[in-house]
PDB file of C-alpha atoms in Angstrom:
ATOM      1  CA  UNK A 250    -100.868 -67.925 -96.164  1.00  0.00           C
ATOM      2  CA  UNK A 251    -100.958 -64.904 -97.964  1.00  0.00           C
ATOM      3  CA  UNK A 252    -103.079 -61.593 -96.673  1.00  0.00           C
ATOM      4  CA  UNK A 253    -103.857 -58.477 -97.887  1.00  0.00           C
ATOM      5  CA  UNK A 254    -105.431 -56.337 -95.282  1.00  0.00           C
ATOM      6  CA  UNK A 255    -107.297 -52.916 -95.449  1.00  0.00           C
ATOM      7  CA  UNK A 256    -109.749 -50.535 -93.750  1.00  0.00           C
ATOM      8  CA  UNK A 257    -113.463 -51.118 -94.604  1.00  0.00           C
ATOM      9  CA  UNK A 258    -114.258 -47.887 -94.908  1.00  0.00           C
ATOM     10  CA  UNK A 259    -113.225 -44.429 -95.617  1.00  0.00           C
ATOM     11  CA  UNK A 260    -115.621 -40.888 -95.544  1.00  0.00           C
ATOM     12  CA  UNK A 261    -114.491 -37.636 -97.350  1.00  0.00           C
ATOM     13  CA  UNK A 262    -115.102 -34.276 -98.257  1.00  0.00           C
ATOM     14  CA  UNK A 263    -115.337 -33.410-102.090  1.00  0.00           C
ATOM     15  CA  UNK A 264    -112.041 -31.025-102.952  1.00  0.00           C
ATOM     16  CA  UNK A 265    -110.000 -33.599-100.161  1.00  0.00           C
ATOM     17  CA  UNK A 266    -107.747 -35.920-100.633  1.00  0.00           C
ATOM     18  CA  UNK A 267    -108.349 -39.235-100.103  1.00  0.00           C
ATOM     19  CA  UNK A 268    -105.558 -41.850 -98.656  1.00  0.00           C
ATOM     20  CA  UNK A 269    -106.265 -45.773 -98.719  1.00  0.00           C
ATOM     21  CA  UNK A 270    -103.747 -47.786 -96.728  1.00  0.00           C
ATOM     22  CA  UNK A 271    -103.230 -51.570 -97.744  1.00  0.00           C
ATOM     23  CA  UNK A 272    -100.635 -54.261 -95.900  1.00  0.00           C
ATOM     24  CA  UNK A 273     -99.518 -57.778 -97.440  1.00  0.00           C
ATOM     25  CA  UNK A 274     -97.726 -60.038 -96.485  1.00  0.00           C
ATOM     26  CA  UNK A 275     -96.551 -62.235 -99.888  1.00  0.00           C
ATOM     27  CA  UNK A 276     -93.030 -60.158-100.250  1.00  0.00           C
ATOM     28  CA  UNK A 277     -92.932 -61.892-103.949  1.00  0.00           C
ATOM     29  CA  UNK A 278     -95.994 -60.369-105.376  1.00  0.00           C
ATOM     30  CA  UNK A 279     -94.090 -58.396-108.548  1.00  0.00           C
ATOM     31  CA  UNK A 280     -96.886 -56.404-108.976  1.00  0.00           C
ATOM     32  CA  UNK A 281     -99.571 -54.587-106.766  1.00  0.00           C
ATOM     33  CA  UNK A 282    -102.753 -53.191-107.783  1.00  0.00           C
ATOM     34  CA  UNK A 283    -105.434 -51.002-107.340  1.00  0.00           C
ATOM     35  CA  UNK A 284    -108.665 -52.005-108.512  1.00  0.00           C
ATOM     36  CA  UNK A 285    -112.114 -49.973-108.693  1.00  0.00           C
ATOM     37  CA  UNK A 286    -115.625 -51.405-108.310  1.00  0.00           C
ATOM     38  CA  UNK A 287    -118.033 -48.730-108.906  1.00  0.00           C
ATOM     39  CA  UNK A 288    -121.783 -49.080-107.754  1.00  0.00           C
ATOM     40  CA  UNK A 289    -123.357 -52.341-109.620  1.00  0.00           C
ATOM     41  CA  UNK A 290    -120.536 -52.644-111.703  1.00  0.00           C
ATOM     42  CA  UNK A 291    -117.517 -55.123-112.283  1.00  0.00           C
ATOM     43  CA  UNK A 292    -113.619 -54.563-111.015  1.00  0.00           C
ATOM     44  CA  UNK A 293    -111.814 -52.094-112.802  1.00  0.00           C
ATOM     45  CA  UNK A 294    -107.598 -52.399-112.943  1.00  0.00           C
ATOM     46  CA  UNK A 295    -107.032 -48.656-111.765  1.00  0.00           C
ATOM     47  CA  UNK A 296    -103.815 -48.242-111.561  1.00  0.00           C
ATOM     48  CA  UNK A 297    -100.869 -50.478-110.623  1.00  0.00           C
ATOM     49  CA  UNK A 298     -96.918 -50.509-109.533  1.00  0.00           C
ATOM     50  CA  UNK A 299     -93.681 -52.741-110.248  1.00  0.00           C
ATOM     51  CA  UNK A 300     -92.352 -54.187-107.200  1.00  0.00           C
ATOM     52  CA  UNK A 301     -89.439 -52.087-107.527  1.00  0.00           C
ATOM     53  CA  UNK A 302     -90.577 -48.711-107.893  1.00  0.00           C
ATOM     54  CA  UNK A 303     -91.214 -46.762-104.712  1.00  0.00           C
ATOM     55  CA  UNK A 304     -94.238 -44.489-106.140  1.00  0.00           C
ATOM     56  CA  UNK A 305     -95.820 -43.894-109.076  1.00  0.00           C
ATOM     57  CA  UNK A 306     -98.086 -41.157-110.267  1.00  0.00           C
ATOM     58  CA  UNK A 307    -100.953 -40.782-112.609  1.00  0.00           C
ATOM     59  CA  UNK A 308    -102.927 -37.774-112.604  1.00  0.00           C
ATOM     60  CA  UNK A 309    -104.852 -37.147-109.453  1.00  0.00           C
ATOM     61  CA  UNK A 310    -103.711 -40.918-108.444  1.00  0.00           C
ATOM     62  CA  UNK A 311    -100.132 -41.199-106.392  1.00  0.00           C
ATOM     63  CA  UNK A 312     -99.713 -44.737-105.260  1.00  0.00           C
ATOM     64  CA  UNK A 313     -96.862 -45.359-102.654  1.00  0.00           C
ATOM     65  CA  UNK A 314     -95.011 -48.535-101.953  1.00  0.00           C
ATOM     66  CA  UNK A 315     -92.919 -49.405 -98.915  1.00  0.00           C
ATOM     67  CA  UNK A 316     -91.754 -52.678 -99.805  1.00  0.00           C
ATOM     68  CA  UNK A 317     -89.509 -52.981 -96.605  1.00  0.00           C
ATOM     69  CA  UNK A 318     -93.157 -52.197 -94.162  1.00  0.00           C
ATOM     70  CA  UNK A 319     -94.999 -54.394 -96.721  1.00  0.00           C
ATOM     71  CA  UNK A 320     -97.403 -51.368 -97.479  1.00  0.00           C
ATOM     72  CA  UNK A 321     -98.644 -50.128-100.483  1.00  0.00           C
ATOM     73  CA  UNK A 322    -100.817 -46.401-100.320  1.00  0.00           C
ATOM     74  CA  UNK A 323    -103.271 -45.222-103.208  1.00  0.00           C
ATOM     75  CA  UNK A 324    -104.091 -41.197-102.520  1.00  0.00           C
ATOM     76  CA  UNK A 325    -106.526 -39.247-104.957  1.00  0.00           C
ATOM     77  CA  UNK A 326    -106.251 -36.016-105.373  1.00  0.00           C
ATOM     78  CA  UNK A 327    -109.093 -33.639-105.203  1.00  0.00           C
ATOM     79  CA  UNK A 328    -111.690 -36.672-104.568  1.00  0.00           C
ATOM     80  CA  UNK A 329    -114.896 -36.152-106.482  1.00  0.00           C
ATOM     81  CA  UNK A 330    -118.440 -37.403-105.788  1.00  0.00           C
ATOM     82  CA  UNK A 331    -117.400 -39.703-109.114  1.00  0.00           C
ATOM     83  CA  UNK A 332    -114.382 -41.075-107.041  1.00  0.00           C
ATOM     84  CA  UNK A 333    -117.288 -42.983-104.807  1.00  0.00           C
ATOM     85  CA  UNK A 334    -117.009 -46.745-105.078  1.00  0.00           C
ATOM     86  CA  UNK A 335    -115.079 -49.859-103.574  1.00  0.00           C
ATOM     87  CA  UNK A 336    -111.401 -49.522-103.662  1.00  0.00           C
ATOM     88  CA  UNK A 337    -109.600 -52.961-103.602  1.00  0.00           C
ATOM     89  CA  UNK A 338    -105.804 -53.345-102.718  1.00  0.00           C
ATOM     90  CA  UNK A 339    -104.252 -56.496-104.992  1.00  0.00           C
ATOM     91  CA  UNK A 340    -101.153 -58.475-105.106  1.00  0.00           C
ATOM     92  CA  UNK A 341     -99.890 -61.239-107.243  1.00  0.00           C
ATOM     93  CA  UNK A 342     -97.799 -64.643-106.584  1.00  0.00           C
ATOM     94  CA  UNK A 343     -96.241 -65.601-109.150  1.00  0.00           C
ATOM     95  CA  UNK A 344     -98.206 -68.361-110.221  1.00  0.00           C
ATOM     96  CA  UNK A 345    -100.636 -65.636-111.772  1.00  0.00           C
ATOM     97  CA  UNK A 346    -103.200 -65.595-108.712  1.00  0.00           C
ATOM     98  CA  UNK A 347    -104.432 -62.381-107.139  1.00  0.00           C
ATOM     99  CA  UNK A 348    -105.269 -61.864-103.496  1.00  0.00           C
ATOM    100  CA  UNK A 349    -107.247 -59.506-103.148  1.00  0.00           C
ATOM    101  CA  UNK A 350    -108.266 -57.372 -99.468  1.00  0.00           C
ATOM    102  CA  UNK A 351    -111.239 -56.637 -98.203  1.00  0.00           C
ATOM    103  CA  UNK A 352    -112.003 -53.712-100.307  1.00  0.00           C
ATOM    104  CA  UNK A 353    -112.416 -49.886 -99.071  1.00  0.00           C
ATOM    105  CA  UNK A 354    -115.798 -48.028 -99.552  1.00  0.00           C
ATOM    106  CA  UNK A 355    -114.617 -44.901-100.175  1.00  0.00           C
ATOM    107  CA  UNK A 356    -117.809 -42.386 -99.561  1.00  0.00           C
ATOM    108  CA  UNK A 357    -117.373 -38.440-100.919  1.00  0.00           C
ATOM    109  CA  UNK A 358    -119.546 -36.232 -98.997  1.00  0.00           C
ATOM    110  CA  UNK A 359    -120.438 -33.256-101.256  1.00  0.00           C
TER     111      UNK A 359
ATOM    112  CA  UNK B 298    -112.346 -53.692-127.152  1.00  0.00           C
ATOM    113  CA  UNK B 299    -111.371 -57.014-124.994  1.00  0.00           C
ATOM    114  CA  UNK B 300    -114.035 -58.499-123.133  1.00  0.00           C
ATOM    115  CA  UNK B 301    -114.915 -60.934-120.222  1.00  0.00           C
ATOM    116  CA  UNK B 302    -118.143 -61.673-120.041  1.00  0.00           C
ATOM    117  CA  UNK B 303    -120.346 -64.104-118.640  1.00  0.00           C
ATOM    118  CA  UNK B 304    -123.704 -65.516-118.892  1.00  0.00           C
ATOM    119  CA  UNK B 305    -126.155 -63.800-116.723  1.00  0.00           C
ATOM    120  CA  UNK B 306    -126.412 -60.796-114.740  1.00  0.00           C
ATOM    121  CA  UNK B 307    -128.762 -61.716-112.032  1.00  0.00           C
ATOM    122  CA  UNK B 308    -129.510 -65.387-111.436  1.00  0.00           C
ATOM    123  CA  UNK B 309    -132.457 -66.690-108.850  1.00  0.00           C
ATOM    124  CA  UNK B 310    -132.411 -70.702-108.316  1.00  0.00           C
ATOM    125  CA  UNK B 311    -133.787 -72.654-105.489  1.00  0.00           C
ATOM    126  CA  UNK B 312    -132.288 -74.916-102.781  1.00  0.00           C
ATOM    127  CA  UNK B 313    -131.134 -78.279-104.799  1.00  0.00           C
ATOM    128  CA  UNK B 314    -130.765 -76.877-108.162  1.00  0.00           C
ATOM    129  CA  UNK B 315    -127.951 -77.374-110.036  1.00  0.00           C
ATOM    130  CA  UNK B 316    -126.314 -74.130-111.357  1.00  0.00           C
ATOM    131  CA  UNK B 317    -124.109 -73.322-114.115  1.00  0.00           C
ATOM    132  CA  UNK B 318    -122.024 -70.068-114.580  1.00  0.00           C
ATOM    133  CA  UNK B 319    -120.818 -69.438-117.664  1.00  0.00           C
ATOM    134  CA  UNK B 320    -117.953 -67.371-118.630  1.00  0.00           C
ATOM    135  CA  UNK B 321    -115.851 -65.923-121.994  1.00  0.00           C
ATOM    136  CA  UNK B 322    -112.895 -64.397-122.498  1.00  0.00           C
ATOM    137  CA  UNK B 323    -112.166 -63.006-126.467  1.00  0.00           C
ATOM    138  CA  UNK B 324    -108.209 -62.315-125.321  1.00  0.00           C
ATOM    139  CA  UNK B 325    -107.192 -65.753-126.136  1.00  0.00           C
ATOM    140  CA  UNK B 326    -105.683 -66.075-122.412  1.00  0.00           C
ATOM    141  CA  UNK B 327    -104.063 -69.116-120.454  1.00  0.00           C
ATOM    142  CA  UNK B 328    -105.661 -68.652-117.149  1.00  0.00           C
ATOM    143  CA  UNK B 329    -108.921 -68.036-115.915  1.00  0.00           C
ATOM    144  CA  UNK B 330    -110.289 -67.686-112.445  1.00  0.00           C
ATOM    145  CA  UNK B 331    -113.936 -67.801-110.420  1.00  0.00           C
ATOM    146  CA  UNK B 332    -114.266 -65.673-107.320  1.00  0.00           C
ATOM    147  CA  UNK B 333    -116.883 -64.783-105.307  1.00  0.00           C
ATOM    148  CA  UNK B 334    -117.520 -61.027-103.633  1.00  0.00           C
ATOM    149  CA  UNK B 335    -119.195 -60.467-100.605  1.00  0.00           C
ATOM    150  CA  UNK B 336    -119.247 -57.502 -98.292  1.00  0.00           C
ATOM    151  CA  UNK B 337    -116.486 -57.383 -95.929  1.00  0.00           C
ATOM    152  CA  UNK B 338    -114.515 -60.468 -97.318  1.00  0.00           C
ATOM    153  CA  UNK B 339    -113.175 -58.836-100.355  1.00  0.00           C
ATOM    154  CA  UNK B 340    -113.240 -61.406-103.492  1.00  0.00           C
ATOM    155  CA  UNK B 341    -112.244 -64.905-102.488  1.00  0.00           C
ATOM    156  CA  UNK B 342    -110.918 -67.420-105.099  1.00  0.00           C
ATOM    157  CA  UNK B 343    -113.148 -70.658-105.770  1.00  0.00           C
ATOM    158  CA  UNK B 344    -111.197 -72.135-108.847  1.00  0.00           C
ATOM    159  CA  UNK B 345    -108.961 -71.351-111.336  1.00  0.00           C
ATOM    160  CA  UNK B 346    -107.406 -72.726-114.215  1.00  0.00           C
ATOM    161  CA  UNK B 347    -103.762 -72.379-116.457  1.00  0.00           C
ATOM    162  CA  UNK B 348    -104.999 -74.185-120.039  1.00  0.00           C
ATOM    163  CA  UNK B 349    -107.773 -76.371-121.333  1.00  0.00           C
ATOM    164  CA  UNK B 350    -108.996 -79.224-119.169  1.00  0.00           C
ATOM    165  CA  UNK B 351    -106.231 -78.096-116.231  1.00  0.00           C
ATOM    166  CA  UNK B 352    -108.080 -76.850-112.935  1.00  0.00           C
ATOM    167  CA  UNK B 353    -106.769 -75.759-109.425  1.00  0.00           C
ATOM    168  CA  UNK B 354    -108.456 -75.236-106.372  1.00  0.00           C
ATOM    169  CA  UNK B 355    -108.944 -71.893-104.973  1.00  0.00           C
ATOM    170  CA  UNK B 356    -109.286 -70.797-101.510  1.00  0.00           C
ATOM    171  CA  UNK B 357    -112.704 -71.566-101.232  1.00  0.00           C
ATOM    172  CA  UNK B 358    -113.656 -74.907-103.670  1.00  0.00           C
ATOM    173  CA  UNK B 359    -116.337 -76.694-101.479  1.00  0.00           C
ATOM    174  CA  UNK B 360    -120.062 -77.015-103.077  1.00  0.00           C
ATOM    175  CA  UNK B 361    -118.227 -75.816-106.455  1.00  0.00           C
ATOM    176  CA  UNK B 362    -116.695 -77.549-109.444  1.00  0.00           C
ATOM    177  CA  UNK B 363    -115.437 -76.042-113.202  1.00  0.00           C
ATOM    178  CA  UNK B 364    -114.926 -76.976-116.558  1.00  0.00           C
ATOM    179  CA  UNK B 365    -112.807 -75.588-118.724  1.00  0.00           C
ATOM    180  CA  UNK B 366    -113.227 -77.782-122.512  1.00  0.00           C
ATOM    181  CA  UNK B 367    -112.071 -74.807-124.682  1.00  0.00           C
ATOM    182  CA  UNK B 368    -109.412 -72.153-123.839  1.00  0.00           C
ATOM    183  CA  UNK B 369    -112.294 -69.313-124.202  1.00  0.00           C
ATOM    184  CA  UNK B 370    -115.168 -70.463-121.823  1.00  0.00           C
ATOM    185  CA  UNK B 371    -114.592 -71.363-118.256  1.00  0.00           C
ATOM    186  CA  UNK B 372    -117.446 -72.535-116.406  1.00  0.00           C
ATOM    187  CA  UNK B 373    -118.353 -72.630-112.798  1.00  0.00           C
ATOM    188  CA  UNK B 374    -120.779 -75.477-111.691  1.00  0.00           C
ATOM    189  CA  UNK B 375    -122.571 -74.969-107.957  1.00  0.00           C
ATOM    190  CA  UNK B 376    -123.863 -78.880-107.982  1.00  0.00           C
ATOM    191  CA  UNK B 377    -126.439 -78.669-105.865  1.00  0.00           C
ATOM    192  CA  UNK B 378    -127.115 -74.685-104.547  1.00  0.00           C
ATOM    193  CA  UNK B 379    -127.419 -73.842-101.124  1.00  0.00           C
ATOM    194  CA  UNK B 380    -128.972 -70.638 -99.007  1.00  0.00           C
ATOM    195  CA  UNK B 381    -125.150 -69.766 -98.132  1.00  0.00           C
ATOM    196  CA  UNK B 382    -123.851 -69.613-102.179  1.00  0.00           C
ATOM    197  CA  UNK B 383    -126.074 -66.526-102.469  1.00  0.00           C
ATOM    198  CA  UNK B 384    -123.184 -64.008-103.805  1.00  0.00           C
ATOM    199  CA  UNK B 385    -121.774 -62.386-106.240  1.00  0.00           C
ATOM    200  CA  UNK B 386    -119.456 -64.167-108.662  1.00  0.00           C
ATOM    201  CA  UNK B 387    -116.993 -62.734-110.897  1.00  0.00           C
ATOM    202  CA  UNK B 388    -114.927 -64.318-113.767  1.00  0.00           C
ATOM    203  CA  UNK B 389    -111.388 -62.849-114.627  1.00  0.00           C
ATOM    204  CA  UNK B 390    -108.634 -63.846-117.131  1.00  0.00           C
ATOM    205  CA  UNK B 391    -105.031 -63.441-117.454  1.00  0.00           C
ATOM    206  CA  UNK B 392    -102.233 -64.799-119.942  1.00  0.00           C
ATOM    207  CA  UNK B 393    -100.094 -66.992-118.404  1.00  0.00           C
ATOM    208  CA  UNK B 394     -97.812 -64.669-117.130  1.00  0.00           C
ATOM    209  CA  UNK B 395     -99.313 -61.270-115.900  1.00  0.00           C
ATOM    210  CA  UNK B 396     -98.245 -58.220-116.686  1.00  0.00           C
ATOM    211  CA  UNK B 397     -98.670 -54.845-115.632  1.00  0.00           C
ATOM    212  CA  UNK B 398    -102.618 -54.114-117.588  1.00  0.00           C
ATOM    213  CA  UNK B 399    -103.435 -57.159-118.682  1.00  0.00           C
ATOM    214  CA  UNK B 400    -106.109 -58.432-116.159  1.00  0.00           C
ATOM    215  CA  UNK B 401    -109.713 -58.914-116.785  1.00  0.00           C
ATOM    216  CA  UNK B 402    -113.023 -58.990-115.168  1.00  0.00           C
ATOM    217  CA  UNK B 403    -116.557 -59.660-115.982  1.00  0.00           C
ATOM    218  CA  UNK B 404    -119.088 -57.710-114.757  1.00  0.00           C
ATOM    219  CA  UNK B 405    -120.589 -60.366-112.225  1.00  0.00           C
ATOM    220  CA  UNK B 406    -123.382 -62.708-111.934  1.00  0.00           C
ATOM    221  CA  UNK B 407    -125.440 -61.859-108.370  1.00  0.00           C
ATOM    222  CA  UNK B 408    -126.818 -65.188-107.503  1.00  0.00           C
ATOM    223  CA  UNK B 409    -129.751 -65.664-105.452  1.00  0.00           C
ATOM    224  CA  UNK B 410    -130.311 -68.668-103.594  1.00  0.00           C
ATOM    225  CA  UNK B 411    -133.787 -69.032-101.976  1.00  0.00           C
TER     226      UNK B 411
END
């Protein structure tokens, strides 16, 4: 079935840059996402790219997609103590249903 | 602003007891989903639906049920709870064909079963 696989957990410096990896294997998904789940909060759509772009950028967010490795990069840029939370790595079918990974915890050391 | 939301926050029930999560979306969208999050197993899909009255099994269905009477509220039914449905549940909607922004979530209802 479809899978969406990623690291549990990632530990940085404030002022690095941060790099979560993602794999799938559903090569139909038209979109991939990047959700956010902050501390005691609900998912937040944090940035996303079309299936047939190769990167996209969007501030301090770059997200990188190599659609022949089936693997799909977010990297923030100067990662603040704000950037803290649960990074999830999502891709659609196209019957509208999301499959979603594990989820990152991204910690920021100060 | 648009808005998911959904009935309660944090929910304690006991072995046995019937449960009922409710959930409304204001965006006038076809589909609607219930997921459960728990650590280390991302969000898993328990139900979803495309339009009134029209559900699907998820990934995950047993112990659960939904109803979906109106196109706004989609509900999500634990029949009789057990120790192991402790979680956190999340609602989300989409119209009928995503696009690009137009996915939302709810903020979660942590269930405790006890």
């Amino acid at each position: 079935g479809e899978d969406v696989e990623q690291s549990l957990f990632l530990s940085v410096r404030e002022g690095d840059s941060s790099v979560i990896n993602c794999t799938y294997t559903d090569s139909s998904s038209t979109y991939l996402y990047w959700y956010k789940q902050e501390p005691g909060a609900g998912l937040q759509l944090l940035t996303y790219i079309f299936s047939n772009m190769d990167m996209k950028q969007d501030q301090r967010l770059t997200v990188l997609l190599n659609k022949k490795d089936k693997h799909l990069s977010l990297r923030i840029a100067d990662t603040q103590t704000g950037d803290s939370a649960i990074y999830f790595c999502v891709t659609n079918g196209n019957t509208g249903k999301l499959i979603f990974g594990q989820g990152t915890t991204l910690q920021v050391k100060p | 602003d648009v808005k998911v939301t959904q009935s309660s926050r944090y929910l304690v029930k006991r072995t046995g007891e019937k449960v009922f999560l409710e959930c409304v979306q204001d965006m006038d969208h076809e589909n609607m989903f219930w997921y459960r999050q728990d650590p280390g197993l991302g969000l898993r899909l328990i139900y979803f639906s495309y339009d009134v009255k029209m559900k699907e099994k998820g990934d995950i269905p047993e112990g659960y049920s939904v109803s979906r009477e109106k196109k706004e509220r989609f509900s999500l039914i634990l029949e009789s709870a057990s120790t192991n449905q402790t979680s956190m549940y999340l609602c989300a909607s989409t119209p009928r064909v995503p696009t690009g922004y137009e996915q939302y979530f709810g903020p979660g209802t942590r269930l405790t079963v006890t």
